[in-house]
């Protein structure tokens, strides 16, 4: 039987001489009807370029297909040559036979048109539907992707919907014409883990209903297990390994696949947490950082002159303490208040109430205390591109009134060496470094002032998985060497499991569960923690069905003067406790 | 040095750079009085001569040498353009940074004033200021400077606002860096590239505005030479002595072309993503 899609020795190049600047170098695969192929690789491996070449969108992205063959079996059984097709022919194929969804649902939709109009467009173009028929079809399409209250939502513009909802709208548009092939390019990377689980569940269900084939592109090999039939691992534009799902996951042959499976953080429900530096009752030692009753509210005003009518309760009564040499991970989804907590500790956000004490020093809520330093999420945005590394590292010293002398230079050199950067880095500029190296620079800069506490706000989230693992190792080493206390903010449970001693789960501005990492991850008590842990993809879950949960996060906007009820805590041995529910 | 080499390695930069360089040379010669003839001496016997070997660009109604007047005029126009752009750059950068950094109320006040200034067409606003203050070189400089200040304020404020929200500014705050340090090192330093481009383009506009003011009799006063004044004088003699109009007109056009080409080249070159790592 002929496969739905057959790709042979595909080569794609960029720039003036595409032949000499190839990004995809000889990819071959077959995709049968109803089959799912997962393409796994890190950024720059050529996985997205491969996907964009299949529907020839690469022509618009500056790329040129330099060689190979691609054939698509059409609905009537005839073979369609994707390589030689003209642009008008391809327009008929895209959307109708090959649907596509992208990584960023926020930017894939036109912000000024209602989602209804955007879904109808697909029906208009490919099925010739107009007016009421198109609207009815659009409503059906939204129903199909399980968006509640579809008829009303058609009139919404994209800014009125959450990221997960928008990705469902994108799926509705991609599936409008019942394509027989769906290309999903990192469809869940920009989404929270529980939303990711919903989207994965939806894709699996839709695939069962329609019998379509799918090409699923991801950097996360853990996500592959739940959905793929076949896996292709890409590195540097080549497929280093491809085969059946079980064969790749259980019996990987290529060292790179083995590296992805073993060295990269995978979630194991608390069985690989750190065993060093447990708390020993805490008697006698002073905490490095103690946060008491932290509240951050942003007043809401309807206009410039009117009084505040309510407030966004971003952080609503958070307490924790952090011992020297310990990592406390704060986990939660976007909008839960975890970053706001971190920024309040550093004084970047003005806290409404609450107190901090850093070491022996008491710091008021307003002023930043210098023994706390921070490493930011985006290594590309947190270094001034116009300053040399020397100036960047000197800044904390200058800011605290110090002089840049031989001693400072010696410290810069030793820190750079300690974080694993070349000696000649000082005269260079940030753009000469890779993302992982930049993050190392940020770590070195944070350590310039000898802090006792380092706040790591999603510090490894923007990095490729294998770089992530190395930076985490570095962080653990530095912690042991300097006795640093880490406040580690993350949404990624697999990463948290590697580095945390204790975990605080934060939901809607409040800590719902806190305790020893192993205990929280293996025996979660609060329903939200359970849901969060259940949503994490792992390589052990083969074709497991995620539950489709369409509950929305509660609104954090409260009327003026609202105070949350005091928390009741239930204790579960050691220091593991969870907020009582109901 | 590196930037000069980059300009000459850039297609349109090379052309723009040569044009601007030649103009600068001519302007300096013109200002130093190193012209073929004295630009204000009237050779009464040689009135309205077409270009010839003695008078390369001919003579005007009063028998003055057009080439010499052109050189002096370029010197005069460039002086006005440079000082007025310097004024606008300084004022605009300070106002723009203040608006972006102080935010809220100050931002509103500064930017609304700039909006009002921008609401007037450039030449009209310049005319207004010159009419009130009286014509002359220095009033032209101040008037043109004020006219272009709002553009610099906007060019600075927008990127400064976005830079202010960048993580490296947050990072600087966590070290406790002072506001002046953050504004100069993190904001201003990142604004050098857009400002350089804007300065080059503003030089072209202010040349044109100066020419316009002089054309209307409100800029440089006769008998001193300026490009706009020369054009104005040539108006009635367009048919009998077309060289009176053609040479100053061409001089204005080519100078603006040169500055625009240079500005485009600088925009490409100063983008830090285009900068290569030193070998």
mmCIF file of C-alpha atoms in Angstrom, chain A residues 69-415:
data_model
loop_
_atom_site.group_PDB
_atom_site.id
_atom_site.type_symbol
_atom_site.label_atom_id
_atom_site.label_comp_id
_atom_site.label_asym_id
_atom_site.label_seq_id
_atom_site.Cartn_x
_atom_site.Cartn_y
_atom_site.Cartn_z
ATOM 1 C CA UNK A 69 11.388 13.908 -3.441
ATOM 2 C CA UNK A 70 8.083 14.364 -1.602
ATOM 3 C CA UNK A 71 4.892 12.664 -2.687
ATOM 4 C CA UNK A 72 1.470 13.006 -1.121
ATOM 5 C CA UNK A 73 -1.308 10.492 -1.800
ATOM 6 C CA UNK A 74 -4.477 12.457 -2.480
ATOM 7 C CA UNK A 75 -7.968 11.403 -1.437
ATOM 8 C CA UNK A 76 -8.653 9.765 -4.827
ATOM 9 C CA UNK A 77 -5.478 7.700 -4.580
ATOM 10 C CA UNK A 78 -3.460 9.691 -7.120
ATOM 11 C CA UNK A 79 0.041 10.801 -6.198
ATOM 12 C CA UNK A 80 0.737 14.500 -5.869
ATOM 13 C CA UNK A 81 4.304 15.674 -6.291
ATOM 14 C CA UNK A 82 4.927 18.317 -3.656
ATOM 15 C CA UNK A 83 8.334 19.176 -5.095
ATOM 16 C CA UNK A 84 7.217 20.372 -8.501
ATOM 17 C CA UNK A 85 3.778 21.715 -7.589
ATOM 18 C CA UNK A 86 3.015 25.311 -8.485
ATOM 19 C CA UNK A 87 1.970 27.808 -5.872
ATOM 20 C CA UNK A 88 -1.766 27.798 -6.907
ATOM 21 C CA UNK A 89 -1.810 23.992 -6.666
ATOM 22 C CA UNK A 90 -0.203 24.154 -3.243
ATOM 23 C CA UNK A 91 -2.794 26.642 -2.016
ATOM 24 C CA UNK A 92 -5.399 23.987 -2.745
ATOM 25 C CA UNK A 93 -3.432 21.418 -0.768
ATOM 26 C CA UNK A 94 -2.649 23.556 2.275
ATOM 27 C CA UNK A 95 -5.551 23.591 4.668
ATOM 28 C CA UNK A 96 -7.572 21.138 2.623
ATOM 29 C CA UNK A 97 -5.229 18.152 2.724
ATOM 30 C CA UNK A 98 -2.416 19.291 5.007
ATOM 31 C CA UNK A 99 -3.360 21.254 8.107
ATOM 32 C CA UNK A 100 -0.840 22.907 10.338
ATOM 33 C CA UNK A 101 -0.685 24.294 13.874
ATOM 34 C CA UNK A 102 2.128 26.390 15.255
ATOM 35 C CA UNK A 103 3.879 26.928 18.552
ATOM 36 C CA UNK A 104 2.547 30.355 19.523
ATOM 37 C CA UNK A 105 -1.253 30.469 19.431
ATOM 38 C CA UNK A 106 -1.095 34.105 20.565
ATOM 39 C CA UNK A 107 0.682 35.226 17.424
ATOM 40 C CA UNK A 108 -0.803 32.772 14.939
ATOM 41 C CA UNK A 109 -4.203 34.465 15.045
ATOM 42 C CA UNK A 110 -5.024 37.923 13.785
ATOM 43 C CA UNK A 111 -5.681 40.041 16.880
ATOM 44 C CA UNK A 112 -8.261 42.341 15.281
ATOM 45 C CA UNK A 113 -10.587 39.722 13.797
ATOM 46 C CA UNK A 114 -13.007 37.620 15.789
ATOM 47 C CA UNK A 115 -12.089 33.959 16.007
ATOM 48 C CA UNK A 116 -15.372 33.151 14.239
ATOM 49 C CA UNK A 117 -14.305 35.140 11.175
ATOM 50 C CA UNK A 118 -10.942 33.416 11.162
ATOM 51 C CA UNK A 119 -12.448 29.950 11.313
ATOM 52 C CA UNK A 120 -15.030 30.812 8.660
ATOM 53 C CA UNK A 121 -12.258 31.921 6.324
ATOM 54 C CA UNK A 122 -11.040 28.377 6.079
ATOM 55 C CA UNK A 123 -14.511 27.125 5.140
ATOM 56 C CA UNK A 124 -14.948 29.934 2.651
ATOM 57 C CA UNK A 125 -11.664 29.223 0.914
ATOM 58 C CA UNK A 126 -11.850 25.464 0.674
ATOM 59 C CA UNK A 127 -15.526 24.574 0.769
ATOM 60 C CA UNK A 128 -17.078 27.697 -0.699
ATOM 61 C CA UNK A 129 -19.371 28.179 2.280
ATOM 62 C CA UNK A 130 -20.687 31.677 2.929
ATOM 63 C CA UNK A 131 -22.822 33.575 5.405
ATOM 64 C CA UNK A 132 -24.870 31.530 7.810
ATOM 65 C CA UNK A 133 -23.550 28.212 6.539
ATOM 66 C CA UNK A 134 -19.990 29.280 7.283
ATOM 67 C CA UNK A 135 -20.949 30.489 10.749
ATOM 68 C CA UNK A 136 -22.684 27.199 11.496
ATOM 69 C CA UNK A 137 -19.646 25.298 10.288
ATOM 70 C CA UNK A 138 -17.395 27.447 12.478
ATOM 71 C CA UNK A 139 -19.553 26.715 15.509
ATOM 72 C CA UNK A 140 -19.349 22.997 14.799
ATOM 73 C CA UNK A 141 -15.596 23.309 14.479
ATOM 74 C CA UNK A 142 -15.356 24.940 17.913
ATOM 75 C CA UNK A 143 -17.623 22.284 19.405
ATOM 76 C CA UNK A 144 -15.338 19.688 17.973
ATOM 77 C CA UNK A 145 -12.319 21.054 19.842
ATOM 78 C CA UNK A 146 -14.453 21.080 23.030
ATOM 79 C CA UNK A 147 -14.728 24.791 23.517
ATOM 80 C CA UNK A 148 -17.727 25.290 25.765
ATOM 81 C CA UNK A 149 -20.356 27.835 24.754
ATOM 82 C CA UNK A 150 -19.073 27.859 21.159
ATOM 83 C CA UNK A 151 -21.779 30.048 19.608
ATOM 84 C CA UNK A 152 -20.980 32.949 21.905
ATOM 85 C CA UNK A 153 -17.214 32.499 21.721
ATOM 86 C CA UNK A 154 -17.250 32.939 17.919
ATOM 87 C CA UNK A 155 -17.551 36.664 18.470
ATOM 88 C CA UNK A 156 -14.509 36.833 20.761
ATOM 89 C CA UNK A 157 -11.248 38.343 19.582
ATOM 90 C CA UNK A 158 -8.048 36.445 20.432
ATOM 91 C CA UNK A 159 -7.139 38.652 23.413
ATOM 92 C CA UNK A 160 -10.275 37.476 25.212
ATOM 93 C CA UNK A 161 -9.186 33.849 25.229
ATOM 94 C CA UNK A 162 -6.455 32.033 27.140
ATOM 95 C CA UNK A 163 -3.468 30.420 25.424
ATOM 96 C CA UNK A 164 -4.940 26.944 25.701
ATOM 97 C CA UNK A 165 -8.256 28.093 24.224
ATOM 98 C CA UNK A 166 -6.454 29.824 21.359
ATOM 99 C CA UNK A 167 -4.471 26.711 20.573
ATOM 100 C CA UNK A 168 -7.783 24.847 20.387
ATOM 101 C CA UNK A 169 -9.061 27.505 17.997
ATOM 102 C CA UNK A 170 -5.938 26.964 15.895
ATOM 103 C CA UNK A 171 -6.631 23.248 15.877
ATOM 104 C CA UNK A 172 -10.233 23.945 14.861
ATOM 105 C CA UNK A 173 -8.990 26.021 11.925
ATOM 106 C CA UNK A 174 -6.416 23.434 10.912
ATOM 107 C CA UNK A 175 -9.018 20.677 10.989
ATOM 108 C CA UNK A 176 -11.792 22.718 9.333
ATOM 109 C CA UNK A 177 -11.496 20.890 6.039
ATOM 110 C CA UNK A 178 -10.754 17.457 7.475
ATOM 111 C CA UNK A 179 -7.168 17.333 6.299
ATOM 112 C CA UNK A 180 -5.713 13.876 6.124
ATOM 113 C CA UNK A 181 -2.410 15.108 7.479
ATOM 114 C CA UNK A 182 -1.931 17.459 10.421
ATOM 115 C CA UNK A 183 1.466 18.992 11.084
ATOM 116 C CA UNK A 184 1.800 20.172 14.679
ATOM 117 C CA UNK A 185 4.946 22.239 15.253
ATOM 118 C CA UNK A 186 5.592 22.313 19.027
ATOM 119 C CA UNK A 187 1.883 22.936 19.648
ATOM 120 C CA UNK A 188 2.160 22.837 23.442
ATOM 121 C CA UNK A 189 5.555 24.400 24.138
ATOM 122 C CA UNK A 190 4.135 27.816 24.964
ATOM 123 C CA UNK A 191 1.458 26.378 27.234
ATOM 124 C CA UNK A 192 1.241 25.394 30.872
ATOM 125 C CA UNK A 193 1.668 21.753 31.713
ATOM 126 C CA UNK A 194 -1.966 21.114 32.625
ATOM 127 C CA UNK A 195 -3.096 22.896 29.460
ATOM 128 C CA UNK A 196 -0.533 20.897 27.515
ATOM 129 C CA UNK A 197 -2.148 17.735 28.823
ATOM 130 C CA UNK A 198 -5.538 18.977 27.622
ATOM 131 C CA UNK A 199 -4.242 19.766 24.139
ATOM 132 C CA UNK A 200 -2.491 16.409 23.891
ATOM 133 C CA UNK A 201 -5.680 14.658 24.948
ATOM 134 C CA UNK A 202 -7.654 16.625 22.398
ATOM 135 C CA UNK A 203 -5.233 15.815 19.584
ATOM 136 C CA UNK A 204 -5.347 12.126 20.466
ATOM 137 C CA UNK A 205 -9.146 12.109 20.526
ATOM 138 C CA UNK A 206 -9.475 14.005 17.253
ATOM 139 C CA UNK A 207 -7.042 11.640 15.624
ATOM 140 C CA UNK A 208 -9.138 8.686 16.696
ATOM 141 C CA UNK A 209 -12.312 10.346 15.434
ATOM 142 C CA UNK A 210 -11.029 11.383 12.022
ATOM 143 C CA UNK A 211 -8.336 8.806 11.330
ATOM 144 C CA UNK A 212 -5.951 11.477 10.130
ATOM 145 C CA UNK A 213 -2.193 11.176 10.128
ATOM 146 C CA UNK A 214 -0.062 13.508 12.158
ATOM 147 C CA UNK A 215 3.475 14.824 12.210
ATOM 148 C CA UNK A 216 4.220 15.998 15.723
ATOM 149 C CA UNK A 217 7.295 18.125 16.242
ATOM 150 C CA UNK A 218 8.705 18.575 19.722
ATOM 151 C CA UNK A 219 11.892 19.104 21.685
ATOM 152 C CA UNK A 220 10.504 17.089 24.575
ATOM 153 C CA UNK A 221 11.018 13.385 24.124
ATOM 154 C CA UNK A 222 8.790 12.830 27.162
ATOM 155 C CA UNK A 223 5.815 14.146 25.229
ATOM 156 C CA UNK A 224 6.375 11.688 22.402
ATOM 157 C CA UNK A 225 5.461 8.591 24.381
ATOM 158 C CA UNK A 226 1.853 9.607 24.767
ATOM 159 C CA UNK A 227 1.043 10.181 21.133
ATOM 160 C CA UNK A 228 3.482 8.813 18.565
ATOM 161 C CA UNK A 229 3.571 5.581 16.593
ATOM 162 C CA UNK A 230 6.925 6.300 15.049
ATOM 163 C CA UNK A 231 9.740 8.532 16.192
ATOM 164 C CA UNK A 232 12.452 10.315 14.264
ATOM 165 C CA UNK A 233 15.294 11.917 16.221
ATOM 166 C CA UNK A 234 17.012 14.783 14.453
ATOM 167 C CA UNK A 235 20.357 16.425 15.068
ATOM 168 C CA UNK A 236 22.142 18.931 12.833
ATOM 169 C CA UNK A 237 19.726 18.482 9.964
ATOM 170 C CA UNK A 238 19.983 14.715 9.843
ATOM 171 C CA UNK A 239 17.817 11.933 11.192
ATOM 172 C CA UNK A 240 20.172 10.169 13.571
ATOM 173 C CA UNK A 241 17.633 7.512 14.414
ATOM 174 C CA UNK A 242 14.114 6.571 13.406
ATOM 175 C CA UNK A 243 11.816 3.692 14.151
ATOM 176 C CA UNK A 244 8.838 2.430 16.109
ATOM 177 C CA UNK A 245 8.037 4.220 19.369
ATOM 178 C CA UNK A 246 8.867 1.332 21.710
ATOM 179 C CA UNK A 247 12.017 0.452 19.852
ATOM 180 C CA UNK A 248 13.352 4.031 20.170
ATOM 181 C CA UNK A 249 12.370 4.543 23.779
ATOM 182 C CA UNK A 250 13.454 1.156 25.115
ATOM 183 C CA UNK A 251 16.324 0.292 22.869
ATOM 184 C CA UNK A 252 17.872 3.450 21.531
ATOM 185 C CA UNK A 253 20.914 2.777 19.380
ATOM 186 C CA UNK A 254 22.310 6.207 18.610
ATOM 187 C CA UNK A 255 24.289 7.944 21.375
ATOM 188 C CA UNK A 256 22.338 11.184 20.878
ATOM 189 C CA UNK A 257 19.005 9.444 21.448
ATOM 190 C CA UNK A 258 20.443 7.737 24.503
ATOM 191 C CA UNK A 259 21.642 11.127 25.719
ATOM 192 C CA UNK A 260 18.164 12.617 25.248
ATOM 193 C CA UNK A 261 16.616 9.732 27.131
ATOM 194 C CA UNK A 262 19.085 9.522 29.990
ATOM 195 C CA UNK A 263 20.893 12.798 30.657
ATOM 196 C CA UNK A 264 18.009 15.149 30.151
ATOM 197 C CA UNK A 265 15.704 15.775 33.131
ATOM 198 C CA UNK A 266 12.689 13.468 33.026
ATOM 199 C CA UNK A 267 9.963 13.452 35.553
ATOM 200 C CA UNK A 268 9.955 10.363 37.750
ATOM 201 C CA UNK A 269 7.439 11.248 40.473
ATOM 202 C CA UNK A 270 9.942 11.996 43.157
ATOM 203 C CA UNK A 271 12.260 9.016 42.812
ATOM 204 C CA UNK A 272 15.265 11.035 41.594
ATOM 205 C CA UNK A 273 15.236 13.954 43.996
ATOM 206 C CA UNK A 274 18.469 15.136 45.597
ATOM 207 C CA UNK A 275 19.670 13.270 48.604
ATOM 208 C CA UNK A 276 22.163 15.830 49.907
ATOM 209 C CA UNK A 277 21.607 18.545 52.459
ATOM 210 C CA UNK A 278 18.320 17.478 53.987
ATOM 211 C CA UNK A 279 16.957 19.576 56.783
ATOM 212 C CA UNK A 280 17.912 18.291 60.197
ATOM 213 C CA UNK A 281 15.111 19.662 62.283
ATOM 214 C CA UNK A 282 16.426 23.162 61.646
ATOM 215 C CA UNK A 283 17.491 23.695 65.242
ATOM 216 C CA UNK A 284 20.090 26.378 65.756
ATOM 217 C CA UNK A 285 20.625 27.500 62.173
ATOM 218 C CA UNK A 286 19.267 30.838 61.090
ATOM 219 C CA UNK A 287 17.319 30.707 57.788
ATOM 220 C CA UNK A 288 18.999 32.439 54.837
ATOM 221 C CA UNK A 289 15.703 33.925 53.807
ATOM 222 C CA UNK A 290 12.430 34.093 55.641
ATOM 223 C CA UNK A 291 9.275 35.442 54.037
ATOM 224 C CA UNK A 292 6.269 36.203 56.210
ATOM 225 C CA UNK A 293 2.770 36.928 54.980
ATOM 226 C CA UNK A 294 3.831 38.331 51.606
ATOM 227 C CA UNK A 295 0.966 40.065 49.800
ATOM 228 C CA UNK A 296 1.257 41.747 46.391
ATOM 229 C CA UNK A 297 -1.787 43.452 44.942
ATOM 230 C CA UNK A 298 -2.119 45.565 41.845
ATOM 231 C CA UNK A 299 -4.972 48.058 42.150
ATOM 232 C CA UNK A 300 -7.434 48.167 39.278
ATOM 233 C CA UNK A 301 -8.698 51.508 38.097
ATOM 234 C CA UNK A 302 -11.325 51.955 35.454
ATOM 235 C CA UNK A 303 -9.965 55.365 34.460
ATOM 236 C CA UNK A 304 -7.175 57.739 35.384
ATOM 237 C CA UNK A 305 -9.224 59.803 37.814
ATOM 238 C CA UNK A 306 -11.417 57.219 39.479
ATOM 239 C CA UNK A 307 -10.524 55.370 42.667
ATOM 240 C CA UNK A 308 -9.461 51.768 42.626
ATOM 241 C CA UNK A 309 -12.464 49.486 42.374
ATOM 242 C CA UNK A 310 -10.652 46.271 43.090
ATOM 243 C CA UNK A 311 -7.272 44.656 42.967
ATOM 244 C CA UNK A 312 -5.471 41.800 41.288
ATOM 245 C CA UNK A 313 -4.353 39.593 44.142
ATOM 246 C CA UNK A 314 -1.165 38.344 42.516
ATOM 247 C CA UNK A 315 0.321 37.018 45.735
ATOM 248 C CA UNK A 316 -1.980 36.509 48.673
ATOM 249 C CA UNK A 317 -0.263 35.579 51.914
ATOM 250 C CA UNK A 318 2.835 33.565 51.113
ATOM 251 C CA UNK A 319 5.209 32.420 53.873
ATOM 252 C CA UNK A 320 8.252 30.221 53.623
ATOM 253 C CA UNK A 321 11.777 30.011 54.885
ATOM 254 C CA UNK A 322 14.919 28.968 53.129
ATOM 255 C CA UNK A 323 17.960 27.501 54.878
ATOM 256 C CA UNK A 324 21.556 28.085 53.721
ATOM 257 C CA UNK A 325 22.568 25.510 51.130
ATOM 258 C CA UNK A 326 18.973 24.559 50.433
ATOM 259 C CA UNK A 327 16.854 24.805 47.300
ATOM 260 C CA UNK A 328 13.219 25.690 47.630
ATOM 261 C CA UNK A 329 11.387 25.292 44.348
ATOM 262 C CA UNK A 330 8.241 27.300 43.798
ATOM 263 C CA UNK A 331 6.164 25.585 41.157
ATOM 264 C CA UNK A 332 2.951 26.729 39.579
ATOM 265 C CA UNK A 333 1.442 27.705 36.268
ATOM 266 C CA UNK A 334 1.619 31.033 34.518
ATOM 267 C CA UNK A 335 -0.331 33.639 36.419
ATOM 268 C CA UNK A 336 -0.071 31.768 39.696
ATOM 269 C CA UNK A 337 2.113 34.454 41.276
ATOM 270 C CA UNK A 338 5.396 32.554 41.454
ATOM 271 C CA UNK A 339 7.414 35.150 39.544
ATOM 272 C CA UNK A 340 5.747 37.992 41.415
ATOM 273 C CA UNK A 341 6.828 36.353 44.667
ATOM 274 C CA UNK A 342 10.422 36.257 43.441
ATOM 275 C CA UNK A 343 10.353 39.827 42.212
ATOM 276 C CA UNK A 344 8.857 41.021 45.470
ATOM 277 C CA UNK A 345 11.668 39.359 47.407
ATOM 278 C CA UNK A 346 14.132 41.362 45.306
ATOM 279 C CA UNK A 347 12.191 44.589 45.561
ATOM 280 C CA UNK A 348 11.457 44.727 41.818
ATOM 281 C CA UNK A 349 7.762 44.692 42.648
ATOM 282 C CA UNK A 350 6.454 46.696 45.562
ATOM 283 C CA UNK A 351 4.808 44.377 48.027
ATOM 284 C CA UNK A 352 1.599 45.431 49.686
ATOM 285 C CA UNK A 353 2.345 43.694 52.978
ATOM 286 C CA UNK A 354 4.692 41.221 54.491
ATOM 287 C CA UNK A 355 8.230 41.090 55.757
ATOM 288 C CA UNK A 356 11.470 39.482 54.719
ATOM 289 C CA UNK A 357 14.499 38.705 56.718
ATOM 290 C CA UNK A 358 17.692 37.866 54.933
ATOM 291 C CA UNK A 359 20.147 36.095 57.165
ATOM 292 C CA UNK A 360 20.496 38.039 60.377
ATOM 293 C CA UNK A 361 19.465 41.259 58.657
ATOM 294 C CA UNK A 362 15.852 42.387 58.674
ATOM 295 C CA UNK A 363 14.806 44.017 55.465
ATOM 296 C CA UNK A 364 11.653 45.997 55.077
ATOM 297 C CA UNK A 365 9.322 44.990 52.311
ATOM 298 C CA UNK A 366 10.217 47.980 50.136
ATOM 299 C CA UNK A 367 13.960 47.854 49.847
ATOM 300 C CA UNK A 368 15.973 45.259 48.126
ATOM 301 C CA UNK A 369 18.466 43.441 50.257
ATOM 302 C CA UNK A 370 21.793 42.894 48.594
ATOM 303 C CA UNK A 371 22.605 39.380 49.811
ATOM 304 C CA UNK A 372 19.851 38.250 47.425
ATOM 305 C CA UNK A 373 20.682 38.095 43.722
ATOM 306 C CA UNK A 374 18.673 36.933 40.767
ATOM 307 C CA UNK A 375 19.115 35.015 37.531
ATOM 308 C CA UNK A 376 16.432 35.743 34.957
ATOM 309 C CA UNK A 377 14.615 33.501 32.536
ATOM 310 C CA UNK A 378 15.702 34.897 29.210
ATOM 311 C CA UNK A 379 19.477 34.941 28.815
ATOM 312 C CA UNK A 380 19.071 37.007 25.645
ATOM 313 C CA UNK A 381 17.262 39.838 27.401
ATOM 314 C CA UNK A 382 19.088 39.939 30.695
ATOM 315 C CA UNK A 383 22.481 41.040 29.370
ATOM 316 C CA UNK A 384 22.941 44.502 27.873
ATOM 317 C CA UNK A 385 24.072 43.793 24.292
ATOM 318 C CA UNK A 386 26.184 46.955 24.166
ATOM 319 C CA UNK A 387 28.404 46.199 27.140
ATOM 320 C CA UNK A 388 31.422 43.936 27.195
ATOM 321 C CA UNK A 389 31.360 41.013 29.606
ATOM 322 C CA UNK A 390 33.870 42.884 31.771
ATOM 323 C CA UNK A 391 31.512 45.866 32.143
ATOM 324 C CA UNK A 392 28.597 43.526 32.783
ATOM 325 C CA UNK A 393 30.402 41.715 35.588
ATOM 326 C CA UNK A 394 31.724 44.986 37.003
ATOM 327 C CA UNK A 395 28.287 46.507 37.311
ATOM 328 C CA UNK A 396 27.256 44.937 40.633
ATOM 329 C CA UNK A 397 30.579 46.046 42.103
ATOM 330 C CA UNK A 398 30.168 49.615 40.837
ATOM 331 C CA UNK A 399 26.556 49.665 41.970
ATOM 332 C CA UNK A 400 27.541 48.878 45.529
ATOM 333 C CA UNK A 401 30.153 51.606 45.532
ATOM 334 C CA UNK A 402 33.152 49.354 44.960
ATOM 335 C CA UNK A 403 36.155 50.029 42.742
ATOM 336 C CA UNK A 404 37.078 47.873 39.785
ATOM 337 C CA UNK A 405 40.621 46.944 40.735
ATOM 338 C CA UNK A 406 42.937 43.983 40.336
ATOM 339 C CA UNK A 407 41.026 42.089 43.028
ATOM 340 C CA UNK A 408 37.726 42.545 41.178
ATOM 341 C CA UNK A 409 39.326 41.403 37.936
ATOM 342 C CA UNK A 410 40.735 38.334 39.611
ATOM 343 C CA UNK A 411 37.294 37.529 40.974
ATOM 344 C CA UNK A 412 35.729 37.949 37.519
ATOM 345 C CA UNK A 413 38.297 35.620 36.003
ATOM 346 C CA UNK A 414 37.867 32.968 38.668
ATOM 347 C CA UNK A 415 34.060 33.103 38.478
#
